Coordinates of C-alpha atoms in Angstrom, one line a residue:
X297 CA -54.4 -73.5 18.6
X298 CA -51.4 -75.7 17.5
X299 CA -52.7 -75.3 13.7
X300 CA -53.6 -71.5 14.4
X301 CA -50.3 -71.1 15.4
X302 CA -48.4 -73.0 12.8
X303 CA -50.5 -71.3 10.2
X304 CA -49.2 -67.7 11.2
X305 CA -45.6 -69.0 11.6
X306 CA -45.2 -68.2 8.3
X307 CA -46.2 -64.9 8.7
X308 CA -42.3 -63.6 9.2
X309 CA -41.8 -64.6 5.6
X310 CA -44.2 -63.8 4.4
X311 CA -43.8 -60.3 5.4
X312 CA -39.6 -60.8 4.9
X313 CA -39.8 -61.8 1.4
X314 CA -41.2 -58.2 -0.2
X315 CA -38.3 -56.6 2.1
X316 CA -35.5 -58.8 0.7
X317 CA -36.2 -56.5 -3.2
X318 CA -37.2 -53.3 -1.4
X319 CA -33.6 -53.2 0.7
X320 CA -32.4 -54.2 -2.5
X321 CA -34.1 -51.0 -4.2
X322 CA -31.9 -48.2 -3.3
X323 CA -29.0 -50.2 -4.9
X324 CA -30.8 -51.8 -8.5
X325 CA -33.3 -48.7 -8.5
X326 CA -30.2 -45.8 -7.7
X327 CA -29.8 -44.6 -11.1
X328 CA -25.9 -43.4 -12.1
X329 CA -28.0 -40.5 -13.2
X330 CA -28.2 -38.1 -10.7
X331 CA -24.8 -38.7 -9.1
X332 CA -23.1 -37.8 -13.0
X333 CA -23.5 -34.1 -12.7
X334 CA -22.3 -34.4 -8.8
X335 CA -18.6 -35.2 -10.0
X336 CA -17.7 -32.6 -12.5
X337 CA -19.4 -30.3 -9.6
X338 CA -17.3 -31.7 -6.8
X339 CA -14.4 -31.7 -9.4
X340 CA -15.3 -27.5 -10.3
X341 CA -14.8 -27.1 -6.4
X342 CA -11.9 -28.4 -5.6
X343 CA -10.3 -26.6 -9.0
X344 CA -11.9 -23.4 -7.3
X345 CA -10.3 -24.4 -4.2
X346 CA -7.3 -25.0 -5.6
X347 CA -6.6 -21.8 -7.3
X348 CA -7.6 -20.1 -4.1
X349 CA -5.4 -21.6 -1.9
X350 CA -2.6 -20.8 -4.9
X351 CA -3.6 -17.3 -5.2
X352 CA -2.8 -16.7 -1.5
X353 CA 0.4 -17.6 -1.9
X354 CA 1.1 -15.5 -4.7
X355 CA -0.3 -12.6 -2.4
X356 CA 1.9 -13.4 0.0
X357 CA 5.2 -13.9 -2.0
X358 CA 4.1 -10.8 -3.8
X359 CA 5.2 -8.9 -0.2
X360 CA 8.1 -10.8 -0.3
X361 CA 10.7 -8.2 -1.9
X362 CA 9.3 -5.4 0.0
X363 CA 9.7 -7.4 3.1
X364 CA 13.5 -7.7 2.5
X365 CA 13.8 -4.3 1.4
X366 CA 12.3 -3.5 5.0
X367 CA 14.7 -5.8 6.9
X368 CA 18.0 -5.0 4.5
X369 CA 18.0 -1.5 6.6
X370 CA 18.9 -3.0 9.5
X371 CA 20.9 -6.3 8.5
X372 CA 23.5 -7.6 6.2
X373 CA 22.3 -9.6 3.3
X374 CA 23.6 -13.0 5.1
X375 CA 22.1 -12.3 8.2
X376 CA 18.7 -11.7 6.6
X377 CA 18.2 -15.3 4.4
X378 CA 20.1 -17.1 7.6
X379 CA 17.9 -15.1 10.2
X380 CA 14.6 -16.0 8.1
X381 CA 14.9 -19.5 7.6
X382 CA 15.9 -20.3 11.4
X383 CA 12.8 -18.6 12.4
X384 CA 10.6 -20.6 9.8
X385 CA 12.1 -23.9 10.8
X386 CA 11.6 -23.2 14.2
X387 CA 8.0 -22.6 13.7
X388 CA 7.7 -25.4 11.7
X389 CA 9.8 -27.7 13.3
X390 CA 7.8 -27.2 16.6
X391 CA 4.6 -27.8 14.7
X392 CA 6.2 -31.3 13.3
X393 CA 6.2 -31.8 16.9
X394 CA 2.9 -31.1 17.9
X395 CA 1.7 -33.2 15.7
X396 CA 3.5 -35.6 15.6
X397 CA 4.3 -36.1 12.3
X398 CA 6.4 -39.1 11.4
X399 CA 9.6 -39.0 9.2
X400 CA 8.6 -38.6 5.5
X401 CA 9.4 -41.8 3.4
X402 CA 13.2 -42.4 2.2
X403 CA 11.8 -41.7 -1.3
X404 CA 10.9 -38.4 -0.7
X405 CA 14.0 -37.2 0.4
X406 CA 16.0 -36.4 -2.6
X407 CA 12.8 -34.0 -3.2
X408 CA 12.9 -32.4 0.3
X409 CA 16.3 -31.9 -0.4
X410 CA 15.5 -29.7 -3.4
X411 CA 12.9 -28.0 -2.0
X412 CA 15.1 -27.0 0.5
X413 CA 17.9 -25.9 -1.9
X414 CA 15.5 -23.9 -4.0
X415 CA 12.9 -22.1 -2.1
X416 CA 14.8 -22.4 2.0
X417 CA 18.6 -21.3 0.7
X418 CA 18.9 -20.8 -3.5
X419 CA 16.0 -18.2 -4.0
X420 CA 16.4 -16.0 -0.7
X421 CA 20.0 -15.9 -0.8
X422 CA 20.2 -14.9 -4.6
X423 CA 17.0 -12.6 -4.5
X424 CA 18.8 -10.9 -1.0
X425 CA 21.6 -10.1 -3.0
X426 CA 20.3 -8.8 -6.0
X427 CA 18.0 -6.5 -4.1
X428 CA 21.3 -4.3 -2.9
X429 CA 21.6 -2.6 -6.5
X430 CA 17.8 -3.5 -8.2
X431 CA 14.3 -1.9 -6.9
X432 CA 11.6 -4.1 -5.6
X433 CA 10.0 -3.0 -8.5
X434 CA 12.5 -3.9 -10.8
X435 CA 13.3 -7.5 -9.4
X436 CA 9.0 -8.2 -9.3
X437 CA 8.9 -7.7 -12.9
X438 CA 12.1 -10.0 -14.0
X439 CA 10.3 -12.6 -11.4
X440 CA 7.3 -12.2 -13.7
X441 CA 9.5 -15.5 -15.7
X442 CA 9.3 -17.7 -13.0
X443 CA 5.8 -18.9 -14.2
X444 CA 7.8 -19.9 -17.3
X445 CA 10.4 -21.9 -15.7
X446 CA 8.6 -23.5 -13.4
X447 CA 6.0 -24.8 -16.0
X448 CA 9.4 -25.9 -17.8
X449 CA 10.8 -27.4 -15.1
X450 CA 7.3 -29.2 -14.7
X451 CA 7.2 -30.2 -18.3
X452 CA 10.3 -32.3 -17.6
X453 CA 10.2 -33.5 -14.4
X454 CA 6.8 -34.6 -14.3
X455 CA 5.7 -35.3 -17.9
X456 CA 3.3 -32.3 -18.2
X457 CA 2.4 -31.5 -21.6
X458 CA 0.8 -27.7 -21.7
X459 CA -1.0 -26.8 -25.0
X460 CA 0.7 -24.8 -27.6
X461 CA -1.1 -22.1 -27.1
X462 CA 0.0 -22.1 -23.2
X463 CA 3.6 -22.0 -24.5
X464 CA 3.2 -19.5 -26.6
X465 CA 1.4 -17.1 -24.0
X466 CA 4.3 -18.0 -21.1
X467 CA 6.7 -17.1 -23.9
X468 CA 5.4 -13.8 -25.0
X469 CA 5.3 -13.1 -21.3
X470 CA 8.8 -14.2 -20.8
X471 CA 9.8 -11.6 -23.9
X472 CA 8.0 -8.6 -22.8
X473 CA 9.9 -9.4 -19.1
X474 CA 13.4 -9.6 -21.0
X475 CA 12.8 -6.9 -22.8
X476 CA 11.9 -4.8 -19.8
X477 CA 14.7 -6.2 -17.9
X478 CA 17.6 -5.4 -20.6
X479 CA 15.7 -1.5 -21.0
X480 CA 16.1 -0.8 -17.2
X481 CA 19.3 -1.8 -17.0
X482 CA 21.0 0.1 -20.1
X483 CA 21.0 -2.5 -22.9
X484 CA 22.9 -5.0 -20.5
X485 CA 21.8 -7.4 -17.8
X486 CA 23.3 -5.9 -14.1
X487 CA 24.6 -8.1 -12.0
X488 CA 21.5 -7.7 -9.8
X489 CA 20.1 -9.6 -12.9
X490 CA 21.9 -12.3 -13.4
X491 CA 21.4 -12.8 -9.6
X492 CA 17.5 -12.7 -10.6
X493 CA 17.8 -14.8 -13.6
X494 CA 19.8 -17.8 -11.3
X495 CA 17.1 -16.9 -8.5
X496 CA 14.6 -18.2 -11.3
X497 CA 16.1 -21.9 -12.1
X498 CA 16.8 -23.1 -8.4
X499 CA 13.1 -21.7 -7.1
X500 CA 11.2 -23.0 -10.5
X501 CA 13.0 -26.9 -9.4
X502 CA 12.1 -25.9 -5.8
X503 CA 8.4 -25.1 -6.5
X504 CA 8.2 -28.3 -9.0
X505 CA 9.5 -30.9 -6.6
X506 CA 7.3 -28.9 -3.9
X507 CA 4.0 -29.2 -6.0
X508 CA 4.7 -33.2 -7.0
X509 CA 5.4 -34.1 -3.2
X510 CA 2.5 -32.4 -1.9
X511 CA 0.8 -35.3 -3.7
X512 CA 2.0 -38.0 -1.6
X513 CA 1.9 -35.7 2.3
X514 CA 0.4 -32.3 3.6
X515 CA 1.9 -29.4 1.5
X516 CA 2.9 -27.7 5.1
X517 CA 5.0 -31.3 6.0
X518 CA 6.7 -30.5 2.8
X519 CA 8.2 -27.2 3.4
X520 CA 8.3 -28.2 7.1
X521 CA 10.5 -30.8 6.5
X522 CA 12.7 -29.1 4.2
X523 CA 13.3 -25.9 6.5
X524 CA 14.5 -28.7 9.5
X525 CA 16.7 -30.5 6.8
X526 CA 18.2 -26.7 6.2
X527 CA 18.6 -25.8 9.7
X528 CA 22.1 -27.2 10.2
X529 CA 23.0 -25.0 7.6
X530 CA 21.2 -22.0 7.9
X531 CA 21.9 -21.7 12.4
X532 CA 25.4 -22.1 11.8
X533 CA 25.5 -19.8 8.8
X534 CA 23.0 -17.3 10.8
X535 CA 25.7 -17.1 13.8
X536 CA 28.9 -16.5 11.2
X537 CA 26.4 -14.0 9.5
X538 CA 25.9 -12.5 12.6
X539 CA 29.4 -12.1 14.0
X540 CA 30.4 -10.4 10.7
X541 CA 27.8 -7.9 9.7
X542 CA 26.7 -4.7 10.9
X543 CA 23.4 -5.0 13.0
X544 CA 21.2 -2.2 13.4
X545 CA 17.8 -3.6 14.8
X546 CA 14.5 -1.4 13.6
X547 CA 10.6 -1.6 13.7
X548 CA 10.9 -1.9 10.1
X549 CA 14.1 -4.6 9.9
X550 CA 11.9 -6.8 12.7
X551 CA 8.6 -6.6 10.6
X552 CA 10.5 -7.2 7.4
X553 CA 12.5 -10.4 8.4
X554 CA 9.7 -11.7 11.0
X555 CA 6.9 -11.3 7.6
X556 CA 9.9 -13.1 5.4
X557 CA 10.0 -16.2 8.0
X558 CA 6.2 -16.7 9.0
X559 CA 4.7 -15.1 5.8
X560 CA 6.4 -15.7 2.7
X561 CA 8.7 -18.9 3.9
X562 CA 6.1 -20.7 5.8
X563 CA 2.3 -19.8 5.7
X564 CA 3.1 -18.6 1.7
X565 CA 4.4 -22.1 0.8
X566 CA 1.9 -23.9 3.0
X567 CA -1.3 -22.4 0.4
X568 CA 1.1 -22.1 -2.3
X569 CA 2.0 -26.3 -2.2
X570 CA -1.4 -27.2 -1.7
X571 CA -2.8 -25.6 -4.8
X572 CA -0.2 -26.7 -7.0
X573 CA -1.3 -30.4 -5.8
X574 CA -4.7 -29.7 -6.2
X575 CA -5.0 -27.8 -9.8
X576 CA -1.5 -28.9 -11.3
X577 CA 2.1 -27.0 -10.9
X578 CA 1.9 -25.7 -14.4
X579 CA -1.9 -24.3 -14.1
X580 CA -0.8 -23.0 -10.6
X581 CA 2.5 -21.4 -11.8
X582 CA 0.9 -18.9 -14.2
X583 CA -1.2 -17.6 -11.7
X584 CA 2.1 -15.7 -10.5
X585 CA 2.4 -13.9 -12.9
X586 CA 0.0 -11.6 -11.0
X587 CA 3.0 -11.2 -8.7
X588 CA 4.5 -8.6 -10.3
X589 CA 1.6 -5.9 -10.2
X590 CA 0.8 -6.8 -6.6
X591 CA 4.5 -6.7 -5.5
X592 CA 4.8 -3.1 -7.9
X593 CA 1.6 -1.8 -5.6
X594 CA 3.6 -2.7 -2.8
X595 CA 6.5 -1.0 -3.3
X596 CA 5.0 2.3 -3.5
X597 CA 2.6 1.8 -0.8
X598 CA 5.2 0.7 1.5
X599 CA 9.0 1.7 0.5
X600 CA 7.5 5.0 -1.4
X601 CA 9.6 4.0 -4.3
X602 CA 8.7 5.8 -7.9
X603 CA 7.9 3.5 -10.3
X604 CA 9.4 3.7 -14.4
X605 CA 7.3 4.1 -16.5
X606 CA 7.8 1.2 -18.2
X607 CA 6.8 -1.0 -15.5
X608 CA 3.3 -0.7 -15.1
X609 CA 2.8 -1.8 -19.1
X610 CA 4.9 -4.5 -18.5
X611 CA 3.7 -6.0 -15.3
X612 CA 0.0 -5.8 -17.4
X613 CA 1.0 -7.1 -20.6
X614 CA 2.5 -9.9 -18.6
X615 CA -1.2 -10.0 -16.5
X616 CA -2.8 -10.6 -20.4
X617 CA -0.8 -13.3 -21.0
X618 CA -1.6 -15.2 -17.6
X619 CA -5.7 -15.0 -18.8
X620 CA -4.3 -16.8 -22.2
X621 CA -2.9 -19.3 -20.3
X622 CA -5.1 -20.1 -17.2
X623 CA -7.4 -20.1 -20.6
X624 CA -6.0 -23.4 -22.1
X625 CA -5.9 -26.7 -21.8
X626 CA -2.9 -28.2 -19.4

């Protein structure tokens, strides 16, 4: 019995050893093969997703100017850009909370800082006041350069290189906008313009430090933060607003500024930050140049407003050039 047992001790090895190369199998045998055309499919999807989450924020920017149109019947031009960004930071700030959401890094600071001068204050306040002497329609198609200057601004703060042929596209786009720009307004820029045109440089920094530090935290934390660091700022500057200009409170003032708080200032920037981290702030840029049409359909369907003639061809030519560039090479 001793020997019968002793001779099937060995059985465990025996039956161990084969396992020992077939658990090694799956790792020598697992060809790099089949996981190859995986990555440039995972990489396709997240470029897909990328643009998506891009595109809605263009779609909701694009309501942006009809939105303050709406809430300009009702409030001074200070009251609106004050009124908007306390309700954005409250919504945001109370989501920081909820979550939890530690302090962002000393580093990033400066950035949030920027942010919040060019997309919470810089480009509301500027846009605000241009819109009391330009059309929505008007101001959508001189905002048809911001593409331009943010994938400038990109180019330097971040070392982007665009191809050529990128360049030349955002440029011929830039032209036809100019061009449309000095036409409407009598061979001059307006002052509306030149509000436009300084509207331009402060949100093009804003969306490029926006886009690099939605590398690093959640693209919502990013213009969360920067609507809290604003909020001293904008509540005392919404109470002075307040106390000095006429108030006339409307369906159409309420929908305006509450869409220009939770839409365009918030939720927009959430979508809009993400897809610039995902797909890269210069590929993401162009895709606004869609803005302009969308915001030209709004301001007929909502404000009633006639366009000139000249606008539609622009707004398209500019749609061409975006195709060229989302066309190329980054």
């Amino acid at each position: 019995m001793r020997a019968n047992d002793s001779a099937t001790a060995p059985a465990p090895i025996a039956v161990t050893t084969p396992r020992t190369p077939a658990a090694a199998v799956p790792d020598a045998a697992a060809p790099a093969t089949p996981a190859a055309p995986a990555a440039p499919a995972a990489r396709g999807n997240l470029a897909a997703r990328g643009a998506l989450l891009a595109a809605l924020g263009v779609a909701a920017f694009s309501l942006t100017f009809p939105a303050t149109a709406l809430a300009l019947e009702g409030m001074g031009p200070w009251t609106v850009v004050m009124l908007r960004s306390v309700l954005a930071a409250a919504v945001a700030g109370g989501a920081l909370a909820v979550c939890r959401v530690r302090l962002p890094e000393r580093r990033h600071w400066a950035g949030i800082a920027v942010v919040a001068g060019g997309v919470v204050l810089g480009f509301p306040l500027l846009t605000t006041l241009a819109l009391q002497t330009s059309t929505t329609s008007h101001a959508a198609v001189v905002v048809g350069l911001l593409p331009l200057t943010t994938a400038a601004c990109s180019a330097v703060r971040t070392g982007a290189r665009p191809s050529r042929t990128f360049w030349i596209a955002a440029l011929v786009g830039a032209t036809v906008v100019i061009g449309f720009a000095v036409q409407q307004s009598g061979g001059t820029p307006s002052r509306g313009d030149l509000y436009l045109f300084a509207a331009l440089l402060v949100c093009a920094a804003g969306y490029t430090e926006g886009g690099r530090l939605a590398r690093h935290m959640p693209g919502w934390q990013v213009i969360g933060w920067a609507l809290v660091l604003s909020l001293p700022v904008t509540a005392v500057g919404a109470v002075v607003a307040l106390s000095t200009e006429p108030l006339h409170l409307t369906a159409h003032a309420i929908g305006g500024l509450l869409w220009l708080a939770i839409g365009s200032q918030f939720l927009g920037m959430v979508v809009w930050y993400r897809g610039m981290a995902t797909i890269g702030i210069s590929k993401a840029s162009q895709l606004q140049l869609a803005q302009p049409l969308l915001t030209l359909v709004w301001s007929v369907l909502l404000l009633g407003e006639r366009l000139p003639p000249a606008a539609p061809a622009t707004a398209l030519a500019v749609l061409a050039c975006i195709a060229v560039t989302q066309r190329t090479r980054s």
